[in-house]
Amino acid sequence: MQLLISKLDTMHVTWDQPWYQTSLCLTRCTVTNYEDNEKLEKFRTTHFTNQECEQIKENWANFITEYDVPDMLQSFARWKNRDCKNPSSPHEQVRRFVTAYLAQGLERNMHQVYQYVVKHFGTPVKGNYSDVEKKLFNICFYFNEKDAVKNLSLLLGRNPRGIYKQLHQVHEGKPERKKLKWTLPLATKFLNLLMEHSQCSLEELKYKKFDKSVWLKLESDMDQQYQYLQKSWYNALHVQIFVKQDVKINRLRKKIIRILRDSPYEVWRDICWKDLTEHFPDGFTHTFLYKNFTCLLVGKTDYLKQPLPKVLDYILHKINTRRKNKRLRTLTYENGNLELISYKKNTKNQSKEE
């Protein structure tokens, strides 16, 4: 960052900027009632497309060439000005200029571009430690235990809290993951506890986000990690309870394919799964759609880089060659118990998902 500050005198905006890229604040989104002024250009508010992501990378490549700085966008994304947050300080002037440079050619405001850079290049690495990371972990703690956490955080790009957690697991071992087989009595117990701890009726549970305290109580009562209970609720049980029609999984997948073919998405990462729920009956969650669609891509490692139509053709082929067409096991809540709804007797009256 000091290298960028030393070049501040040469950083001048020489290109035309739309009104929404002239804000001096990067932490608050540009807000204006441009609907009352037809002369003001509108900016995009949806998720970043693959084309926009490539434009940001191209702008960054031009920036490092023009200003002769290292290719370290990650350092810019993670840099925090703790000493002085005055908008007129050199640090903040540099931050605004770099963000404005990256925003060239985009119908986005400065806040959106800056948040994109922070999210995709500045967020800490999460997930399991690789073999290389484990070796570096052991080396740092062996030779310099006092500053090991600080050094590992900079080296691996991980949050210090996560490093302390890994250190605890090295000495104490990982918590045991208990296998849980869901049955109707167990699902009923979970649902009753969820209504009790959240103080909500059954209908109020639909699409509701619960505080972590609620999940921790469920973790204690169910003797199961709350992260697993969360996934089970949003990925399965929520849909089984609130979807009130017969659903065949392969038919559901084919509908997703039709929607994606008609969408402007170009690659897999463009897909906004939350938007897809608008095309389905009430009760479906985006995580359920994502989980039951992407499970067909297990073993295919290059789908993120391939054009979306090619990936959809691959999924459609797998659907057509599968023997089983499973049916969603929908449930009804009667007299404090969950019961399975059977559609087998009414196959002629099944609702079609077109």
PDB file of C-alpha atoms in Angstrom, residues 80-291:
ATOM      1  CA  LYS A  80      -7.398  -1.872   6.339  1.00  0.00           C
ATOM      2  CA  ASN A  81      -6.707   1.749   7.258  1.00  0.00           C
ATOM      3  CA  ARG A  82      -7.016   1.523  11.032  1.00  0.00           C
ATOM      4  CA  ASP A  83      -5.028   4.685  11.802  1.00  0.00           C
ATOM      5  CA  CYS A  84      -6.879   7.263   9.731  1.00  0.00           C
ATOM      6  CA  LYS A  85     -10.250   6.901   8.027  1.00  0.00           C
ATOM      7  CA  ASN A  86     -10.504  10.522   6.929  1.00  0.00           C
ATOM      8  CA  PRO A  87     -11.763  10.528   3.297  1.00  0.00           C
ATOM      9  CA  SER A  88      -9.106  13.091   2.388  1.00  0.00           C
ATOM     10  CA  SER A  89      -6.205  11.017   3.761  1.00  0.00           C
ATOM     11  CA  PRO A  90      -3.730   9.634   1.187  1.00  0.00           C
ATOM     12  CA  HIS A  91      -4.694   6.072   2.066  1.00  0.00           C
ATOM     13  CA  GLU A  92      -8.374   6.622   1.286  1.00  0.00           C
ATOM     14  CA  GLN A  93      -7.586   8.611  -1.863  1.00  0.00           C
ATOM     15  CA  VAL A  94      -5.566   5.678  -3.163  1.00  0.00           C
ATOM     16  CA  ARG A  95      -8.321   3.225  -2.257  1.00  0.00           C
ATOM     17  CA  ARG A  96     -10.917   5.293  -4.142  1.00  0.00           C
ATOM     18  CA  PHE A  97      -8.730   5.732  -7.209  1.00  0.00           C
ATOM     19  CA  VAL A  98      -7.902   2.030  -7.518  1.00  0.00           C
ATOM     20  CA  THR A  99     -11.580   1.154  -7.126  1.00  0.00           C
ATOM     21  CA  ALA A 100     -12.545   3.748  -9.740  1.00  0.00           C
ATOM     22  CA  TYR A 101      -9.937   2.290 -12.098  1.00  0.00           C
ATOM     23  CA  LEU A 102     -11.366  -1.199 -11.635  1.00  0.00           C
ATOM     24  CA  ALA A 103     -14.905   0.111 -12.218  1.00  0.00           C
ATOM     25  CA  GLN A 104     -14.153   1.346 -15.737  1.00  0.00           C
ATOM     26  CA  GLY A 105     -16.551  -0.059 -18.309  1.00  0.00           C
ATOM     27  CA  LEU A 106     -18.960  -1.400 -15.689  1.00  0.00           C
ATOM     28  CA  GLU A 107     -22.510  -0.294 -14.974  1.00  0.00           C
ATOM     29  CA  ARG A 108     -21.747  -0.511 -11.262  1.00  0.00           C
ATOM     30  CA  ASN A 109     -21.218   2.018  -8.518  1.00  0.00           C
ATOM     31  CA  MET A 110     -18.009   2.258  -6.525  1.00  0.00           C
ATOM     32  CA  HIS A 111     -19.451   0.512  -3.485  1.00  0.00           C
ATOM     33  CA  GLN A 112     -20.439  -2.543  -5.533  1.00  0.00           C
ATOM     34  CA  VAL A 113     -17.035  -2.867  -7.187  1.00  0.00           C
ATOM     35  CA  TYR A 114     -15.155  -2.432  -3.919  1.00  0.00           C
ATOM     36  CA  GLN A 115     -17.340  -5.004  -2.133  1.00  0.00           C
ATOM     37  CA  TYR A 116     -16.825  -7.436  -5.028  1.00  0.00           C
ATOM     38  CA  VAL A 117     -13.036  -7.099  -4.741  1.00  0.00           C
ATOM     39  CA  VAL A 118     -13.119  -7.529  -0.952  1.00  0.00           C
ATOM     40  CA  LYS A 119     -15.408 -10.554  -1.162  1.00  0.00           C
ATOM     41  CA  HIS A 120     -13.583 -12.408  -3.943  1.00  0.00           C
ATOM     42  CA  PHE A 121      -9.989 -11.480  -3.156  1.00  0.00           C
ATOM     43  CA  GLY A 122      -9.931 -10.366   0.478  1.00  0.00           C
ATOM     44  CA  THR A 123     -12.066 -12.813   2.422  1.00  0.00           C
ATOM     45  CA  PRO A 124     -10.144 -15.353   4.520  1.00  0.00           C
ATOM     46  CA  VAL A 125      -9.613 -18.847   3.174  1.00  0.00           C
ATOM     47  CA  LYS A 126     -11.964 -21.368   4.786  1.00  0.00           C
ATOM     48  CA  GLY A 127     -12.408 -25.103   4.745  1.00  0.00           C
ATOM     49  CA  ASN A 128     -10.141 -28.041   5.468  1.00  0.00           C
ATOM     50  CA  TYR A 129      -6.382 -27.532   5.535  1.00  0.00           C
ATOM     51  CA  SER A 130      -4.438 -28.953   2.600  1.00  0.00           C
ATOM     52  CA  ASP A 131      -1.316 -31.072   3.125  1.00  0.00           C
ATOM     53  CA  VAL A 132       0.893 -28.108   2.215  1.00  0.00           C
ATOM     54  CA  GLU A 133      -0.932 -25.862   4.685  1.00  0.00           C
ATOM     55  CA  LYS A 134      -0.523 -28.451   7.432  1.00  0.00           C
ATOM     56  CA  LYS A 135       3.238 -28.594   6.804  1.00  0.00           C
ATOM     57  CA  LEU A 136       3.516 -24.800   6.941  1.00  0.00           C
ATOM     58  CA  PHE A 137       1.370 -24.866  10.082  1.00  0.00           C
ATOM     59  CA  ASN A 138       3.776 -27.237  11.832  1.00  0.00           C
ATOM     60  CA  ILE A 139       6.876 -25.366  10.632  1.00  0.00           C
ATOM     61  CA  CYS A 140       5.663 -21.985  11.908  1.00  0.00           C
ATOM     62  CA  PHE A 141       4.743 -23.325  15.335  1.00  0.00           C
ATOM     63  CA  TYR A 142       7.999 -25.261  15.595  1.00  0.00           C
ATOM     64  CA  PHE A 143      10.400 -22.410  14.782  1.00  0.00           C
ATOM     65  CA  ASN A 144       8.482 -19.326  15.964  1.00  0.00           C
ATOM     66  CA  GLU A 145       5.592 -20.252  18.222  1.00  0.00           C
ATOM     67  CA  LYS A 146       5.133 -16.711  19.560  1.00  0.00           C
ATOM     68  CA  ASP A 147       4.305 -15.152  16.169  1.00  0.00           C
ATOM     69  CA  ALA A 148       3.059 -18.322  14.475  1.00  0.00           C
ATOM     70  CA  VAL A 149      -0.605 -17.308  14.322  1.00  0.00           C
ATOM     71  CA  LYS A 150       0.191 -13.875  12.898  1.00  0.00           C
ATOM     72  CA  ASN A 151       2.600 -15.290  10.307  1.00  0.00           C
ATOM     73  CA  LEU A 152       0.236 -18.082   9.281  1.00  0.00           C
ATOM     74  CA  SER A 153      -2.619 -15.620   8.879  1.00  0.00           C
ATOM     75  CA  LEU A 154      -0.536 -13.583   6.429  1.00  0.00           C
ATOM     76  CA  LEU A 155       0.933 -16.615   4.697  1.00  0.00           C
ATOM     77  CA  LEU A 156      -2.207 -18.723   4.291  1.00  0.00           C
ATOM     78  CA  GLY A 157      -4.763 -15.928   4.102  1.00  0.00           C
ATOM     79  CA  ARG A 158      -6.762 -17.481   6.930  1.00  0.00           C
ATOM     80  CA  ASN A 159      -8.512 -15.860   9.856  1.00  0.00           C
ATOM     81  CA  PRO A 160      -6.518 -16.042  13.150  1.00  0.00           C
ATOM     82  CA  ARG A 161      -9.596 -17.464  14.841  1.00  0.00           C
ATOM     83  CA  GLY A 162      -9.582 -20.361  12.388  1.00  0.00           C
ATOM     84  CA  ILE A 163      -5.880 -20.957  13.026  1.00  0.00           C
ATOM     85  CA  TYR A 164      -6.493 -21.169  16.779  1.00  0.00           C
ATOM     86  CA  LYS A 165      -9.311 -23.614  16.076  1.00  0.00           C
ATOM     87  CA  GLN A 166      -6.994 -25.759  13.967  1.00  0.00           C
ATOM     88  CA  LEU A 167      -4.388 -25.655  16.740  1.00  0.00           C
ATOM     89  CA  HIS A 168      -7.004 -26.822  19.240  1.00  0.00           C
ATOM     90  CA  GLN A 169      -7.973 -29.708  16.940  1.00  0.00           C
ATOM     91  CA  VAL A 170      -4.325 -30.727  16.544  1.00  0.00           C
ATOM     92  CA  HIS A 171      -3.999 -31.184  20.314  1.00  0.00           C
ATOM     93  CA  GLU A 172      -7.540 -32.218  21.264  1.00  0.00           C
ATOM     94  CA  GLY A 173      -8.696 -33.874  18.062  1.00  0.00           C
ATOM     95  CA  LYS A 174     -11.705 -33.071  15.886  1.00  0.00           C
ATOM     96  CA  PRO A 175     -15.187 -33.345  17.397  1.00  0.00           C
ATOM     97  CA  GLU A 176     -16.816 -36.619  16.494  1.00  0.00           C
ATOM     98  CA  ARG A 177     -19.372 -36.414  13.711  1.00  0.00           C
ATOM     99  CA  LYS A 178     -22.339 -38.552  14.606  1.00  0.00           C
ATOM    100  CA  LYS A 179     -24.281 -40.138  11.803  1.00  0.00           C
ATOM    101  CA  LEU A 180     -27.957 -39.279  11.954  1.00  0.00           C
ATOM    102  CA  LYS A 181     -30.600 -41.230  10.101  1.00  0.00           C
ATOM    103  CA  TRP A 182     -33.736 -39.157   9.734  1.00  0.00           C
ATOM    104  CA  THR A 183     -36.994 -40.903  10.580  1.00  0.00           C
ATOM    105  CA  LEU A 184     -40.500 -39.510  10.978  1.00  0.00           C
ATOM    106  CA  PRO A 185     -40.331 -39.538  14.812  1.00  0.00           C
ATOM    107  CA  LEU A 186     -36.929 -37.831  14.733  1.00  0.00           C
ATOM    108  CA  ALA A 187     -38.099 -35.232  12.194  1.00  0.00           C
ATOM    109  CA  THR A 188     -41.188 -34.623  14.340  1.00  0.00           C
ATOM    110  CA  LYS A 189     -39.012 -34.103  17.405  1.00  0.00           C
ATOM    111  CA  PHE A 190     -36.817 -31.634  15.505  1.00  0.00           C
ATOM    112  CA  LEU A 191     -39.808 -29.674  14.184  1.00  0.00           C
ATOM    113  CA  ASN A 192     -41.484 -29.441  17.601  1.00  0.00           C
ATOM    114  CA  LEU A 193     -38.241 -28.256  19.199  1.00  0.00           C
ATOM    115  CA  LEU A 194     -37.717 -25.701  16.433  1.00  0.00           C
ATOM    116  CA  MET A 195     -41.196 -24.252  16.999  1.00  0.00           C
ATOM    117  CA  GLU A 196     -40.630 -24.259  20.756  1.00  0.00           C
ATOM    118  CA  HIS A 197     -37.247 -22.500  20.721  1.00  0.00           C
ATOM    119  CA  SER A 198     -38.176 -20.000  17.991  1.00  0.00           C
ATOM    120  CA  GLN A 199     -41.655 -19.394  19.457  1.00  0.00           C
ATOM    121  CA  CYS A 200     -43.142 -19.571  15.959  1.00  0.00           C
ATOM    122  CA  SER A 201     -46.088 -21.434  14.536  1.00  0.00           C
ATOM    123  CA  LEU A 202     -45.582 -23.908  11.702  1.00  0.00           C
ATOM    124  CA  GLU A 203     -46.523 -21.388   9.007  1.00  0.00           C
ATOM    125  CA  GLU A 204     -44.195 -18.775  10.499  1.00  0.00           C
ATOM    126  CA  LEU A 205     -41.247 -21.138  10.036  1.00  0.00           C
ATOM    127  CA  LYS A 206     -41.470 -20.808   6.255  1.00  0.00           C
ATOM    128  CA  TYR A 207     -38.335 -19.052   4.883  1.00  0.00           C
ATOM    129  CA  LYS A 208     -37.527 -17.793   8.383  1.00  0.00           C
ATOM    130  CA  LYS A 209     -33.922 -17.171   9.403  1.00  0.00           C
ATOM    131  CA  PHE A 210     -33.217 -18.206  12.973  1.00  0.00           C
ATOM    132  CA  ASP A 211     -30.716 -16.763  15.420  1.00  0.00           C
ATOM    133  CA  LYS A 212     -27.685 -18.861  16.212  1.00  0.00           C
ATOM    134  CA  SER A 213     -28.961 -19.201  19.780  1.00  0.00           C
ATOM    135  CA  VAL A 214     -31.923 -21.212  18.457  1.00  0.00           C
ATOM    136  CA  TRP A 215     -29.630 -23.596  16.588  1.00  0.00           C
ATOM    137  CA  LEU A 216     -27.383 -24.036  19.622  1.00  0.00           C
ATOM    138  CA  LYS A 217     -30.403 -25.066  21.705  1.00  0.00           C
ATOM    139  CA  LEU A 218     -31.343 -27.560  19.008  1.00  0.00           C
ATOM    140  CA  GLU A 219     -27.766 -28.830  18.969  1.00  0.00           C
ATOM    141  CA  SER A 220     -28.009 -29.555  22.676  1.00  0.00           C
ATOM    142  CA  ASP A 221     -31.434 -31.199  22.463  1.00  0.00           C
ATOM    143  CA  MET A 222     -30.708 -33.247  19.325  1.00  0.00           C
ATOM    144  CA  ASP A 223     -27.100 -34.117  20.285  1.00  0.00           C
ATOM    145  CA  GLN A 224     -25.966 -33.157  16.787  1.00  0.00           C
ATOM    146  CA  GLN A 225     -23.852 -30.300  15.406  1.00  0.00           C
ATOM    147  CA  TYR A 226     -26.065 -27.328  14.598  1.00  0.00           C
ATOM    148  CA  GLN A 227     -24.461 -26.861  11.153  1.00  0.00           C
ATOM    149  CA  TYR A 228     -25.748 -30.273  10.131  1.00  0.00           C
ATOM    150  CA  LEU A 229     -29.211 -29.488  11.492  1.00  0.00           C
ATOM    151  CA  GLN A 230     -29.276 -26.224   9.532  1.00  0.00           C
ATOM    152  CA  LYS A 231     -28.457 -27.985   6.274  1.00  0.00           C
ATOM    153  CA  SER A 232     -31.017 -30.707   6.931  1.00  0.00           C
ATOM    154  CA  TRP A 233     -33.711 -28.087   7.511  1.00  0.00           C
ATOM    155  CA  TYR A 234     -33.106 -25.857   4.498  1.00  0.00           C
ATOM    156  CA  ASN A 235     -31.956 -28.596   2.098  1.00  0.00           C
ATOM    157  CA  ALA A 236     -34.730 -31.094   2.765  1.00  0.00           C
ATOM    158  CA  LEU A 237     -37.199 -30.870   5.649  1.00  0.00           C
ATOM    159  CA  HIS A 238     -38.357 -27.313   4.869  1.00  0.00           C
ATOM    160  CA  VAL A 239     -39.270 -28.325   1.309  1.00  0.00           C
ATOM    161  CA  GLN A 240     -40.886 -31.585   2.379  1.00  0.00           C
ATOM    162  CA  ILE A 241     -43.206 -29.742   4.778  1.00  0.00           C
ATOM    163  CA  PHE A 242     -44.141 -26.616   2.826  1.00  0.00           C
ATOM    164  CA  VAL A 243     -44.350 -27.892  -0.767  1.00  0.00           C
ATOM    165  CA  LYS A 244     -47.933 -29.065  -1.221  1.00  0.00           C
ATOM    166  CA  GLN A 245     -47.778 -31.047  -4.451  1.00  0.00           C
ATOM    167  CA  ASP A 246     -46.337 -34.176  -6.005  1.00  0.00           C
ATOM    168  CA  VAL A 247     -42.776 -33.553  -7.203  1.00  0.00           C
ATOM    169  CA  LYS A 248     -40.585 -35.904  -9.207  1.00  0.00           C
ATOM    170  CA  ILE A 249     -36.915 -35.012  -8.908  1.00  0.00           C
ATOM    171  CA  ASN A 250     -35.936 -35.600 -12.546  1.00  0.00           C
ATOM    172  CA  ARG A 251     -38.864 -33.529 -13.757  1.00  0.00           C
ATOM    173  CA  LEU A 252     -37.733 -30.806 -11.381  1.00  0.00           C
ATOM    174  CA  ARG A 253     -34.207 -30.945 -12.797  1.00  0.00           C
ATOM    175  CA  LYS A 254     -35.466 -30.678 -16.365  1.00  0.00           C
ATOM    176  CA  LYS A 255     -37.429 -27.585 -15.434  1.00  0.00           C
ATOM    177  CA  ILE A 256     -34.263 -26.032 -14.000  1.00  0.00           C
ATOM    178  CA  ILE A 257     -32.495 -26.792 -17.290  1.00  0.00           C
ATOM    179  CA  ARG A 258     -35.238 -25.035 -19.284  1.00  0.00           C
ATOM    180  CA  ILE A 259     -35.052 -21.990 -17.015  1.00  0.00           C
ATOM    181  CA  LEU A 260     -31.267 -21.778 -17.286  1.00  0.00           C
ATOM    182  CA  ARG A 261     -31.342 -22.153 -21.078  1.00  0.00           C
ATOM    183  CA  ASP A 262     -33.659 -19.137 -21.312  1.00  0.00           C
ATOM    184  CA  SER A 263     -31.558 -17.099 -18.873  1.00  0.00           C
ATOM    185  CA  PRO A 264     -28.700 -14.699 -19.729  1.00  0.00           C
ATOM    186  CA  TYR A 265     -26.237 -16.792 -17.708  1.00  0.00           C
ATOM    187  CA  GLU A 266     -23.103 -17.736 -19.654  1.00  0.00           C
ATOM    188  CA  VAL A 267     -21.174 -19.901 -17.193  1.00  0.00           C
ATOM    189  CA  TRP A 268     -22.029 -21.847 -14.057  1.00  0.00           C
ATOM    190  CA  ARG A 269     -20.818 -19.162 -11.655  1.00  0.00           C
ATOM    191  CA  ASP A 270     -23.243 -16.646 -13.163  1.00  0.00           C
ATOM    192  CA  ILE A 271     -26.239 -18.560 -11.796  1.00  0.00           C
ATOM    193  CA  CYS A 272     -28.127 -16.847  -8.983  1.00  0.00           C
ATOM    194  CA  TRP A 273     -29.955 -19.729  -7.339  1.00  0.00           C
ATOM    195  CA  LYS A 274     -32.071 -17.470  -5.154  1.00  0.00           C
ATOM    196  CA  ASP A 275     -33.688 -16.056  -8.301  1.00  0.00           C
ATOM    197  CA  LEU A 276     -34.639 -19.537  -9.501  1.00  0.00           C
ATOM    198  CA  THR A 277     -37.088 -20.040  -6.636  1.00  0.00           C
ATOM    199  CA  GLU A 278     -39.396 -17.495  -8.313  1.00  0.00           C
ATOM    200  CA  HIS A 279     -40.147 -20.098 -10.989  1.00  0.00           C
ATOM    201  CA  PHE A 280     -41.212 -22.767  -8.501  1.00  0.00           C
ATOM    202  CA  PRO A 281     -44.177 -23.200  -6.138  1.00  0.00           C
ATOM    203  CA  ASP A 282     -44.123 -21.794  -2.639  1.00  0.00           C
ATOM    204  CA  GLY A 283     -41.962 -23.749  -0.215  1.00  0.00           C
ATOM    205  CA  PHE A 284     -38.904 -24.478  -2.361  1.00  0.00           C
ATOM    206  CA  THR A 285     -35.541 -23.203  -1.128  1.00  0.00           C
ATOM    207  CA  HIS A 286     -32.619 -22.269  -3.353  1.00  0.00           C
ATOM    208  CA  THR A 287     -30.351 -24.643  -1.434  1.00  0.00           C
ATOM    209  CA  PHE A 288     -32.689 -27.555  -2.197  1.00  0.00           C
ATOM    210  CA  LEU A 289     -32.657 -26.724  -5.917  1.00  0.00           C
ATOM    211  CA  TYR A 290     -28.882 -26.313  -5.918  1.00  0.00           C
ATOM    212  CA  LYS A 291     -28.206 -29.533  -4.011  1.00  0.00           C
TER     213      LYS A 291
END
